[in-house]
Short mmCIF file of C-alpha atoms in Angstrom, two decimals:
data_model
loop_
_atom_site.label_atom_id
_atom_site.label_comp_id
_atom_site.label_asym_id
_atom_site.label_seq_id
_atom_site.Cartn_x
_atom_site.Cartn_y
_atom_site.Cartn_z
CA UNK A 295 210.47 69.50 -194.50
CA UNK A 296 213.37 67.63 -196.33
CA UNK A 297 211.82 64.83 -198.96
CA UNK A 298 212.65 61.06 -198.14
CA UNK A 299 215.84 61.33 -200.45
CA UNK A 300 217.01 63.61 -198.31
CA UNK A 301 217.01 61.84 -195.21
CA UNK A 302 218.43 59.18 -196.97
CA UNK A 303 221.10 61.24 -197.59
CA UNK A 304 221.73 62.96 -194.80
CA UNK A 305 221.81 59.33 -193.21
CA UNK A 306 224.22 57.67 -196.11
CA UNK A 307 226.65 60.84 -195.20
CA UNK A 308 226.58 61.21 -192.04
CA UNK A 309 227.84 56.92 -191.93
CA UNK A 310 230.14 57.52 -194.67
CA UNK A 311 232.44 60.62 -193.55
CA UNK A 312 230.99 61.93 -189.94
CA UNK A 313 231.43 58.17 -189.04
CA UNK A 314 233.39 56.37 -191.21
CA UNK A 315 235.39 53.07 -189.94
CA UNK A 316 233.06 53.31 -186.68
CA UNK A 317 230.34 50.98 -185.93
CA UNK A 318 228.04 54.11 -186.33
CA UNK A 319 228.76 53.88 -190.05
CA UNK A 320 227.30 50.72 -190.68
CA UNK A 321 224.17 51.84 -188.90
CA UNK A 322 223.42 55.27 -190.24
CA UNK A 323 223.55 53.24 -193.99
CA UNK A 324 221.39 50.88 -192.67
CA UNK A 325 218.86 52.98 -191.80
CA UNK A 326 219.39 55.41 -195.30
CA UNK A 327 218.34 51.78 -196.97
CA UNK A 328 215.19 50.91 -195.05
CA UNK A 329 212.12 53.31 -196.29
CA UNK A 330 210.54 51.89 -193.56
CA UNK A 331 213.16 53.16 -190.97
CA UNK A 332 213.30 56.37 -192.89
CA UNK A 333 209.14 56.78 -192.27
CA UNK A 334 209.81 56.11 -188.44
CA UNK A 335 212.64 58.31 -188.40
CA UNK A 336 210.31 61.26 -190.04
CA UNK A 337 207.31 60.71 -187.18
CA UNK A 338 209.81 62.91 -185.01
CA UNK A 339 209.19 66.79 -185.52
CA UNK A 340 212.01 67.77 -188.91
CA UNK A 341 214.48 69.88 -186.44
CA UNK A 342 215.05 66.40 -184.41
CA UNK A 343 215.96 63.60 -187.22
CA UNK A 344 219.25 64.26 -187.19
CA UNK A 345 221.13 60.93 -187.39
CA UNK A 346 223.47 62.06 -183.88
CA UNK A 347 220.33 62.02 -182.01
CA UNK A 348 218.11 59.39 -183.15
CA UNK A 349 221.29 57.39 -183.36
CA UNK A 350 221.74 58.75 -179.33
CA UNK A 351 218.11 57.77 -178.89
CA UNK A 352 218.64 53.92 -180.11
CA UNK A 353 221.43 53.88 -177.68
CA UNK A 354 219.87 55.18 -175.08
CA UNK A 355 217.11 52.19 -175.15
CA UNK A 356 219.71 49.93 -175.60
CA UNK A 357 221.15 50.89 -172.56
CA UNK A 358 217.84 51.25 -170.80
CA UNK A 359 217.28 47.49 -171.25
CA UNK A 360 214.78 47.59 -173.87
CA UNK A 361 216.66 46.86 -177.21
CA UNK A 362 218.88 43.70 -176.21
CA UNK A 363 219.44 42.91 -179.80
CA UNK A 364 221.34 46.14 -180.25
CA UNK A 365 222.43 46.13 -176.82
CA UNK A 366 224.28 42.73 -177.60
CA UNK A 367 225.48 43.76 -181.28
CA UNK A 368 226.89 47.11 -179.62
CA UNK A 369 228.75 44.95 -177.20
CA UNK A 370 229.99 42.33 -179.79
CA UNK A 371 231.36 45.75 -181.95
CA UNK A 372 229.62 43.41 -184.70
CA UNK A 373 228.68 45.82 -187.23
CA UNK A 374 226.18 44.13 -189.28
CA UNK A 375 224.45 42.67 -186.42
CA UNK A 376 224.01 46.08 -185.24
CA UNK A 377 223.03 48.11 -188.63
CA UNK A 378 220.12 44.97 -188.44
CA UNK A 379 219.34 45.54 -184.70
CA UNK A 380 219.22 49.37 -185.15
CA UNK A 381 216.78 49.16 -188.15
CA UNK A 382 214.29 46.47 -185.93
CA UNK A 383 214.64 48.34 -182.84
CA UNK A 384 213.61 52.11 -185.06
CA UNK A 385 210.54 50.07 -186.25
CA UNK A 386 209.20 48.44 -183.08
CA UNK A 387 210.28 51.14 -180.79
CA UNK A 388 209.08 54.44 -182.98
CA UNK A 389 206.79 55.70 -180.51
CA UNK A 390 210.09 55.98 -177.82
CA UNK A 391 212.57 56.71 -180.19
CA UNK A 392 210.12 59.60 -181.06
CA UNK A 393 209.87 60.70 -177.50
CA UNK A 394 213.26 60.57 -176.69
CA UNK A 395 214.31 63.11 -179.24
CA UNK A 396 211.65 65.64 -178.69
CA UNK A 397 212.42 65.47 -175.01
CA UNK A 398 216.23 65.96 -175.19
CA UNK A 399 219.26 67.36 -177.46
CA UNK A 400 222.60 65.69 -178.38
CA UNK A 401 225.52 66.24 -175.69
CA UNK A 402 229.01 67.01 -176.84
CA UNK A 403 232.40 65.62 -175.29
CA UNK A 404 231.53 67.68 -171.97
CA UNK A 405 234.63 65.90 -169.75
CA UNK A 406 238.45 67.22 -169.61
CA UNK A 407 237.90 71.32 -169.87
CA UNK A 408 239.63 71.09 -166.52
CA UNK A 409 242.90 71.82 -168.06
CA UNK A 410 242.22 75.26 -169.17
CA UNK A 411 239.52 76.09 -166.63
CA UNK A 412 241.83 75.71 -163.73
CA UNK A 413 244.95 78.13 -164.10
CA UNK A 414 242.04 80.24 -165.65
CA UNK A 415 240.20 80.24 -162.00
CA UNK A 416 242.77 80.70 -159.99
CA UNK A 417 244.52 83.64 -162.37
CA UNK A 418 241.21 85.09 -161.23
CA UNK A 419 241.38 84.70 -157.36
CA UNK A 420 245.05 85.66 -157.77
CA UNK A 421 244.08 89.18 -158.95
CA UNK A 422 241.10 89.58 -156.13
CA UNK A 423 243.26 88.32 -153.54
CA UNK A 424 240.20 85.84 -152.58
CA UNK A 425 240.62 83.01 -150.63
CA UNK A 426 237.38 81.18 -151.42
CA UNK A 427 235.97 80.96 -154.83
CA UNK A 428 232.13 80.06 -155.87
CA UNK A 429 231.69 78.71 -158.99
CA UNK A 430 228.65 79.69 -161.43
CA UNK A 431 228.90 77.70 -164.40
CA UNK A 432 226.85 78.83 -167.61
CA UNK A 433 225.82 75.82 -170.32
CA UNK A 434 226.59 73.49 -166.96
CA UNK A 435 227.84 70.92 -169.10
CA UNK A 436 226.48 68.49 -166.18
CA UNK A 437 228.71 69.60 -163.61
CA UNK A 438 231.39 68.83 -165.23
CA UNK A 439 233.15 71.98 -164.80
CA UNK A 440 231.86 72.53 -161.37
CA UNK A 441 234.48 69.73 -160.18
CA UNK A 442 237.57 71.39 -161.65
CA UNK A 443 239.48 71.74 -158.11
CA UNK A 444 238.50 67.76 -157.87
CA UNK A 445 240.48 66.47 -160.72
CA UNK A 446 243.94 65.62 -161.47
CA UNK A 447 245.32 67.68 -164.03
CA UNK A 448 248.95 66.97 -165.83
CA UNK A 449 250.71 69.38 -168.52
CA UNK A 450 252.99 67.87 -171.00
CA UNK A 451 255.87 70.21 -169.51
CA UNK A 452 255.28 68.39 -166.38
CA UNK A 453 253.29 70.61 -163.81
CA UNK A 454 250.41 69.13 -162.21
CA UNK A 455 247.38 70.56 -161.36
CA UNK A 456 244.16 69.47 -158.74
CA UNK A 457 243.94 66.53 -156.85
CA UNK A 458 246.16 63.66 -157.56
CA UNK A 459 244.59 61.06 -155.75
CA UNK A 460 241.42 62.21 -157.82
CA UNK A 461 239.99 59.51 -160.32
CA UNK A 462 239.54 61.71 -162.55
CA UNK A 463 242.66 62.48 -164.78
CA UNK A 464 243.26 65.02 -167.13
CA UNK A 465 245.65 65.61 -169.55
CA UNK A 466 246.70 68.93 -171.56
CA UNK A 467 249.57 69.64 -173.82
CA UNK A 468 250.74 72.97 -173.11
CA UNK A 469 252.61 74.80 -176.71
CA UNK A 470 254.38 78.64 -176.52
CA UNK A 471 257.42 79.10 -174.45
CA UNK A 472 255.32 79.88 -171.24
CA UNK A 473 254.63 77.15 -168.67
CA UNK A 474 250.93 77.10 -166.76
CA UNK A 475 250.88 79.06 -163.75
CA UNK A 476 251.45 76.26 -160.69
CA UNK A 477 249.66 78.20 -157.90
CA UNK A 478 246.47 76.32 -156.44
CA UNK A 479 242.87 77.43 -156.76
CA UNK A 480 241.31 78.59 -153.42
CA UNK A 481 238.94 76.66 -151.42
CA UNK A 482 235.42 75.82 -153.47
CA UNK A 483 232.41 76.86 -151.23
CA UNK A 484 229.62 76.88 -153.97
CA UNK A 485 228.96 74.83 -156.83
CA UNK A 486 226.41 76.28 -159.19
CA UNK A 487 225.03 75.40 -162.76
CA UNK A 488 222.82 77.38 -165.20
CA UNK A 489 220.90 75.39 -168.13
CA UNK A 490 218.20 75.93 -169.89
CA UNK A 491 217.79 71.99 -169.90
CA UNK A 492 220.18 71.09 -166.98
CA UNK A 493 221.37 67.70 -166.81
CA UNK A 494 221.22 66.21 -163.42
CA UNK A 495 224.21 63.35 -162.98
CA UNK A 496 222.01 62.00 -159.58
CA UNK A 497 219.20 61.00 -161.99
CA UNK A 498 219.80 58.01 -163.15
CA UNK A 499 217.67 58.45 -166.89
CA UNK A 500 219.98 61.62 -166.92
CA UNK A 501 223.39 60.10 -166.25
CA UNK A 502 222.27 57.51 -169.28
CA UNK A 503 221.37 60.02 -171.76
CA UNK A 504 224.65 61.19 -171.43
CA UNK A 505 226.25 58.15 -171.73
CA UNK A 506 223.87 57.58 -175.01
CA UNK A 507 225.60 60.33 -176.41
CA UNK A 508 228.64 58.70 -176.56
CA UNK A 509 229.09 55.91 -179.43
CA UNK A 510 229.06 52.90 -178.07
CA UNK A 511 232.80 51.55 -179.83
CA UNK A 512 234.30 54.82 -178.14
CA UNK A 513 235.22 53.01 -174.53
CA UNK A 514 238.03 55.66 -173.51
CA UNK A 515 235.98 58.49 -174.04
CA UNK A 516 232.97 55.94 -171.69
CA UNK A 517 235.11 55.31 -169.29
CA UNK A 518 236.36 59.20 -168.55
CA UNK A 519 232.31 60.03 -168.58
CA UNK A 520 231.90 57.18 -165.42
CA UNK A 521 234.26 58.79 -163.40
CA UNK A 522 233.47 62.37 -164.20
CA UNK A 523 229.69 61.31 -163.71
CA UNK A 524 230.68 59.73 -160.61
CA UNK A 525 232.96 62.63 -158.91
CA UNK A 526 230.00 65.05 -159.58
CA UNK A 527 227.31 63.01 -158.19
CA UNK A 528 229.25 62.54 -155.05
CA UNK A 529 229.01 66.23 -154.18
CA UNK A 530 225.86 67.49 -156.61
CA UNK A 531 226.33 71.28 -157.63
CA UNK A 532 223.03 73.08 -157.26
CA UNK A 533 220.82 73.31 -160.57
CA UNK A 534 219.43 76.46 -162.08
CA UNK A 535 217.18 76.06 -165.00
CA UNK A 536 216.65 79.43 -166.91
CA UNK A 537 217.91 81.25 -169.78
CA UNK A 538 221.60 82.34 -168.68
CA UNK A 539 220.53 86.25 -168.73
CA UNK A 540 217.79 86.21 -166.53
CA UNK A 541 218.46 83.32 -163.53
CA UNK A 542 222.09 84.69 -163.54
CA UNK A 543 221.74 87.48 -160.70
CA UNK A 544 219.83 84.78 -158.48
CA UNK A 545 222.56 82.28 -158.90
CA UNK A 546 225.64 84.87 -158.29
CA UNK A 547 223.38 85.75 -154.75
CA UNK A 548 223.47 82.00 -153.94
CA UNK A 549 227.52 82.30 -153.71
CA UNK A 550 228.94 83.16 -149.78
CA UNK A 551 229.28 87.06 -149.53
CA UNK A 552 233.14 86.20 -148.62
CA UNK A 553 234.10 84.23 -151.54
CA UNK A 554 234.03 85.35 -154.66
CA UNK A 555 231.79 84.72 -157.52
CA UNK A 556 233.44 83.23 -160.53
CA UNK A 557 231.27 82.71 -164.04
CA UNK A 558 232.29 80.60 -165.88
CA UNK A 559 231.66 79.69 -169.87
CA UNK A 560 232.75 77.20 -172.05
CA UNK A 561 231.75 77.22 -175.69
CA UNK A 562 228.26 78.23 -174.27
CA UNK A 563 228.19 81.67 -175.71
CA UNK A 564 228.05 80.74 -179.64
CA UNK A 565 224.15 80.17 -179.06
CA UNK A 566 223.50 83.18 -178.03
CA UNK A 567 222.52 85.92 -180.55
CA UNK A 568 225.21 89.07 -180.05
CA UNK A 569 222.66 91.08 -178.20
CA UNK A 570 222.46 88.44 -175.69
CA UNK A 571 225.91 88.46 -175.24
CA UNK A 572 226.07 92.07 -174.65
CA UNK A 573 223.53 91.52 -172.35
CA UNK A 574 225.52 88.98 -170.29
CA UNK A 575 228.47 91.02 -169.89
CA UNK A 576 226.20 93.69 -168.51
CA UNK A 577 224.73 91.03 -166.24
CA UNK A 578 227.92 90.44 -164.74
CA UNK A 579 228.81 93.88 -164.53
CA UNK A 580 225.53 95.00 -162.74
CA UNK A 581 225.97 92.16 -160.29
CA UNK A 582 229.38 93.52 -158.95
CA UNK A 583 227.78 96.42 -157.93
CA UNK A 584 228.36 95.02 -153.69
CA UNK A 585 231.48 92.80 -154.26
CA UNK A 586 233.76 91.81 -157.26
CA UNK A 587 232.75 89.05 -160.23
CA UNK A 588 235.00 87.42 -162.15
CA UNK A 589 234.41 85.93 -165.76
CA UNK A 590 236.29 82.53 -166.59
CA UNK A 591 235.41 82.06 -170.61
CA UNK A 592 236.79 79.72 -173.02
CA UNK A 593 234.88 80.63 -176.61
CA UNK A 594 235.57 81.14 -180.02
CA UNK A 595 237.80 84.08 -181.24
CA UNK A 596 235.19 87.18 -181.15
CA UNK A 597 232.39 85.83 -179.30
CA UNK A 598 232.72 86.10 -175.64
CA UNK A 599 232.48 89.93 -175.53
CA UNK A 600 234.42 92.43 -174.43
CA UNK A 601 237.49 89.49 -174.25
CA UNK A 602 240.40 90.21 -176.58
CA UNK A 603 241.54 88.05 -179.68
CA UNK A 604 245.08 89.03 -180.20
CA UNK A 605 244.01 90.15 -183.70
CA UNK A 606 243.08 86.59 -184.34
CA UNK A 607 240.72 85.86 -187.30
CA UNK A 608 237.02 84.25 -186.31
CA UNK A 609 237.68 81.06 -188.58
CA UNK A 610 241.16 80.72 -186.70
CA UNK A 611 240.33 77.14 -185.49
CA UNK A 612 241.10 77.61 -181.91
CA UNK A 613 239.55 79.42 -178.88
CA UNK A 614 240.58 82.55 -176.77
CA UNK A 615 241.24 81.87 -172.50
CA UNK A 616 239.66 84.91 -171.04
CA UNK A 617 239.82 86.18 -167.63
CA UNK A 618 237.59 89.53 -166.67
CA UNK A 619 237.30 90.84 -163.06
CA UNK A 620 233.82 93.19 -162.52
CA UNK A 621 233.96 95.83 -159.15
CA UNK A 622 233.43 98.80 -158.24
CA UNK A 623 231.80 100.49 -161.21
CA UNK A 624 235.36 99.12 -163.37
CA UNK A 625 235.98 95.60 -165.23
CA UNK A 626 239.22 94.57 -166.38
CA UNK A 627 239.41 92.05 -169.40
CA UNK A 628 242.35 89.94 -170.54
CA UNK A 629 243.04 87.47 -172.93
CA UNK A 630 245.25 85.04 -170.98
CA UNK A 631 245.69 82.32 -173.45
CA UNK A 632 244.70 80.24 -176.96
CA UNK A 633 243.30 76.75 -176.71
CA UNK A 634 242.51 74.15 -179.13
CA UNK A 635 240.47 70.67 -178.97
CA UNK A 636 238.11 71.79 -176.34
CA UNK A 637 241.02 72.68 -173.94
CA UNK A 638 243.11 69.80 -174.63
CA UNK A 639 246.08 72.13 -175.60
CA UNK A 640 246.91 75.56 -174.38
CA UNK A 641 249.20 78.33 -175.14
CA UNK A 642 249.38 80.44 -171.79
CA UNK A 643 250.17 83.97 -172.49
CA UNK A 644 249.69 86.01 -169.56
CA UNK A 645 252.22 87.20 -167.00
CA UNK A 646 251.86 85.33 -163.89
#
């Protein structure tokens, strides 16, 4: 269990470089000062003191109605009046604070992987020849990625992708000498999410966690989580809570039997040990056994298996675009592209 001075620490730095020049800064070194806020922060079990989610937490009451003062402060973008605010609200609001982080786990930046998921999807109905698609997303980053044919996508080399009347916009800048493929993605008829701890966007202590997550000076990156929060609640995908391995055969048999089944993964695979992995891609395999699957992944170089890496180091800083398609006892794997910043920019490689 890490000593006071430790905390403190981890506090002071995490203000100092993981959030300098935010209003987050001034709060995380608030709370390194205050023993007092140190001893509330160390009531919560030592895996879940991590300054992004207690910091998450204080937000999340703030939002909730119950910490004005920081509420206000946050608002303002006053600094000081928020490092103060923060540090009263830890002390008379432990016992939440506490409860908030056992219950839940920090969120990343979970809006605009439309970019790379789309060309990705419909590369994969291309190949199948389908003309409906379900989508089974892994790690269901709260729908998010269950919307993808409801967004409006534009490349920097001018193709557009998706709906354009959507309010949801996405942008990616596309690098390489090959454009994105143009052609559409085939009718939706499923929308399916696997989580361990799903999020659901029509709860409305849910939807606010999520907004928690994101600081509270960062209003572009608020206002594209309202409108993705919004487009998924109006059409809900169906929830299935389970470890990925195990509830994915049930969710694949909730898609139509004449549209086909299309997994998809985004950074969701680098929690799972390399056995588990393995055991995934035989998952997927086994459940083409009647009709094909298809495998949508955007990971890490080397960790979605079986996917290619174009001889690309692990530590290369970017991810690899894989498309697989499972049937009839065969799978065929392809690396179609590199992307960077959670799929803000894409190098499309495949032939089209």
């Amino acid at each position: 269990m890490p000593t006071a001075r430790t905390l403190a620490e981890t506090y002071r730095r995490f203000g100092e470089v993981d959030a300098a020049g935010t209003l987050y800064e001034r709060v995380a070194v608030a709370l390194s000062e205050s023993r007092d806020a140190l001893r509330a922060v160390e009531a919560a079990p030592a895996r879940k003191r991590n300054p992004v989610l207690v910091l998450a937490a204080l937000h999340d009451l703030a939002l909730a109605g119950r910490a004005p003062a920081l509420a206000a402060a946050y608002a303002a973008g006053d600094g000081d009046a928020a490092a103060r605010a923060a540090v009263d609200a830890l002390l008379h609001l432990t016992d939440p604070v506490v409860d908030i982080v056992v219950r839940r786990r920090p969120r990343p930046d979970e809006t605009g992987r439309s970019a790379v998921l789309y060309p990705a999807i419909a590369e994969a109905a291309r190949r199948v020849g389908a003309t409906s698609v379900g989508l089974v997303d892994v790690g269901c980053s709260a729908g998010f990625n269950l919307t993808v044919d409801r967004v409006g996508i534009s490349y920097s080399d001018g193709r557009a992708l998706g709906d354009p009347a959507s309010p949801v916009r996405v942008s990616g800048r596309v690098v390489g000498g090959r454009s994105v493929p143009a052609r559409p993605m085939p009718e939706v008829v499923a929308r399916i999410g696997i989580d361990a701890d799903p999020v659901d966007v029509t709860d409305a202590d849910d939807a606010r966690w999520l907004r928690a997550c994101v600081p509270p000076d960062q209003a572009e990156r608020r206002a594209a989580l309202d409108a993705e929060l919004a487009l998924a609640a109006s059409a809900p995908p169906l929830l299935v809570r389970g470890d990925a391995v195990e509830v994915l055969p049930d969710a694949l048999a909730r898609v139509p039997a004449d549209a086909l089944p299309v997994v998809t993964t985004t950074w969701a695979l680098s929690g799972l040990s390399p056995e588990h992995r393995l055991r995934f891609l035989h998952r997927l395999d086994e459940a083409a056994t009647g009709r094909p699957v298809a495998w949508v992944s955007a990971e890490g170089v080397g960790v979605a298996p079986a996917v290619p890496t174009f001889g690309d180091r692990r530590a290369s800083g970017h991810s690899i675009l894989g498309v697989a398609v499972f049937g009839h006892s065969t799978a065929h794997v392809e690396a179609v592209g590199r992307c960077w910043s959670r799929g803000r920019l894409l190098a499309w490689l495949a032939d089209s």
